[in-house]
Amino acid sequence: MIKKEINIAFEEYKSIVELSSDEQDLCKEAVKALDNSHSPYSNFKVGVAIKLASGKVVYGSNQENVAYPSGLCAERVALFAIGANYPDDEIKSIAITAKTDLFEITQPVTPCGSCLQVMAEYEKRQENTFDILLYCINGPIWKAKGVNNFLPFLFFEDRLNKG
Ligand code: THU
């Protein structure tokens, strides 16, 4: 038996003012995206802002449905919009935030496994990682350079697209 370990790396910032001004702006754009969340079933709003190499910012928010599994997370709403509308514009960074009236959010909200898997696909397509900023409005901010830090064991089966 061999014991193995994987290291992941991310940075924690005490408050938004410790980020670069571009990063602060993107976090604030993610807060704006919360307004378009359609989340009457969970009452949990998630907002996303993605900065592209062209300078364009693409927004996403969770879109729920009365048939619960038909809804979609904020991250994938934004990422699929980029795939559909700006497939050649490189993703530079993504800011994610959340808000609810039901309880106090004191830690960054980490994306679900499905959203991380989708982020990995976009990193692979553009052959470049992007920064992921998890912005807790009343708490710390976590920043990772590349999705592998949040999902070290993603599904990547290269043989699927051969032959
Ligand atoms: N949600 C997201 O938008 N992103 C995630 O990564 C996890 C969860 C949404 C889905 C649902 O509308 C609400 O948060 C509660 O699960």
XYZ file of C-alpha atoms and ligand atoms in Angstrom:
179
model
C 0.000 0.000 0.000
C 1.246 3.453 -0.857
C -0.230 6.470 0.840
C -0.676 9.368 -1.548
C -1.479 13.004 -0.981
C -2.544 15.828 -3.242
C -1.927 19.448 -2.432
C -4.371 22.101 -3.453
C -3.597 25.791 -3.181
C -5.727 28.853 -2.719
C -5.373 32.261 -1.181
C -7.572 33.757 1.513
C -8.165 37.508 1.677
C -9.749 39.071 4.749
C -11.681 41.618 2.766
C -12.344 42.795 -0.770
C -9.967 45.755 -0.400
C -7.008 43.348 -0.368
C -7.783 42.307 -3.978
C -6.515 44.098 -7.078
C -8.888 46.768 -8.369
C -9.873 44.566 -11.364
C -10.698 41.719 -9.002
C -12.682 44.023 -6.730
C -14.673 45.222 -9.735
C -15.451 41.668 -10.850
C -16.641 40.730 -7.343
C -18.949 43.743 -7.392
C -20.289 42.649 -10.796
C -21.046 39.208 -9.300
C -23.076 40.958 -6.589
C -25.067 42.748 -9.310
C -25.783 39.374 -10.953
C -27.603 38.276 -7.770
C -30.513 40.525 -8.783
C -31.424 38.228 -11.690
C -31.336 35.028 -9.677
C -34.613 33.114 -10.005
C -34.568 31.131 -6.768
C -38.059 31.051 -5.221
C -37.613 27.414 -4.119
C -34.289 27.595 -2.261
C -34.317 31.331 -1.526
C -30.576 31.093 -2.064
C -29.197 33.478 -4.669
C -25.923 32.820 -6.472
C -24.325 35.465 -8.710
C -21.441 35.080 -11.121
C -19.415 37.480 -13.249
C -16.871 36.211 -15.749
C -14.198 38.445 -17.287
C -13.125 37.604 -20.821
C -9.850 38.528 -22.510
C -11.722 41.062 -24.678
C -12.770 42.881 -21.501
C -16.364 41.728 -21.786
C -18.113 40.638 -18.586
C -20.652 37.812 -18.787
C -23.135 37.317 -15.940
C -24.857 34.279 -14.542
C -27.272 33.585 -11.728
C -29.020 30.456 -10.558
C -32.228 29.775 -12.473
C -34.561 27.437 -10.640
C -37.653 25.657 -11.907
C -40.769 24.227 -10.299
C -39.563 20.906 -11.738
C -36.501 21.123 -9.490
C -33.881 19.238 -11.554
C -34.645 21.469 -14.537
C -32.963 24.440 -12.843
C -29.318 25.355 -13.336
C -26.513 26.777 -11.185
C -25.242 30.304 -11.743
C -21.778 29.171 -12.825
C -23.050 26.946 -15.613
C -25.572 29.557 -16.771
C -22.645 31.956 -17.353
C -20.186 29.396 -18.740
C -22.632 27.929 -21.245
C -23.599 31.454 -22.340
C -19.918 32.049 -23.118
C -19.665 28.744 -24.987
C -22.732 29.703 -27.035
C -21.950 33.373 -27.647
C -18.203 34.006 -27.255
C -16.514 30.661 -27.874
C -13.204 32.214 -28.939
C -12.903 34.785 -26.159
C -10.636 33.484 -23.397
C -11.937 33.309 -19.839
C -9.589 35.206 -17.516
C -11.396 35.081 -14.183
C -14.689 34.184 -12.583
C -16.148 35.738 -9.443
C -18.865 33.913 -7.516
C -20.968 35.184 -4.649
C -24.138 34.195 -2.813
C -26.878 35.747 -0.711
C -29.861 34.538 1.279
C -32.279 36.049 3.766
C -32.550 32.704 5.558
C -29.185 32.706 7.371
C -25.867 34.509 7.481
C -23.245 33.395 4.967
C -19.881 33.707 6.710
C -17.683 31.576 4.423
C -17.179 31.642 0.643
C -19.697 29.468 -1.207
C -17.753 26.836 -3.134
C -19.170 25.733 -6.503
C -20.786 22.313 -6.797
C -18.933 19.440 -8.445
C -20.885 19.706 -11.691
C -19.970 23.379 -12.084
C -16.313 22.641 -11.321
C -16.330 19.871 -13.932
C -17.754 22.312 -16.492
C -15.133 24.935 -15.560
C -12.450 22.295 -16.185
C -13.794 21.676 -19.680
C -13.532 25.396 -20.493
C -9.973 25.566 -19.146
C -9.083 22.602 -21.317
C -10.718 24.107 -24.410
C -8.777 27.351 -24.064
C -5.594 25.548 -22.961
C -5.274 27.925 -20.064
C -6.463 28.094 -16.507
C -8.474 30.972 -15.095
C -8.696 32.526 -11.658
C -11.648 31.623 -9.467
C -12.685 34.196 -6.877
C -15.149 33.088 -4.206
C -16.465 36.299 -2.749
C -18.171 36.103 0.632
C -19.876 39.458 1.087
C -19.575 39.323 4.901
C -16.497 37.160 5.213
C -13.244 36.151 3.569
C -12.513 35.742 -0.135
C -10.830 32.662 -1.550
C -8.888 32.781 -4.783
C -7.569 29.802 -6.722
C -5.545 29.815 -9.908
C -7.110 26.994 -11.860
C -10.044 24.707 -11.166
C -7.824 21.714 -10.316
C -7.332 23.313 -6.911
C -11.023 22.881 -6.129
C -11.579 19.642 -8.063
C -8.336 17.665 -8.142
C -10.053 14.472 -9.291
C -12.141 15.748 -12.157
C -13.262 13.403 -14.907
C -10.942 13.589 -17.874
C -11.023 10.693 -20.259
C -9.126 11.828 -23.322
C -9.898 8.641 -25.223
C -13.568 9.666 -25.482
C -12.924 12.042 -28.366
C -10.654 9.732 -30.383
C -11.922 7.584 -33.244
N -26.240 26.776 -6.776
C -25.505 27.471 -7.687
O -26.008 28.365 -8.375
N -24.187 27.170 -7.804
C -23.565 26.146 -7.152
O -22.392 25.886 -7.408
C -24.283 25.379 -6.138
C -25.704 25.759 -5.914
C -27.674 27.076 -6.677
C -28.579 25.966 -7.135
C -29.845 26.289 -6.401
O -30.591 27.223 -7.171
C -29.383 26.959 -5.126
O -28.023 27.325 -5.336
C -29.477 26.082 -3.894
O -28.855 24.868 -4.097
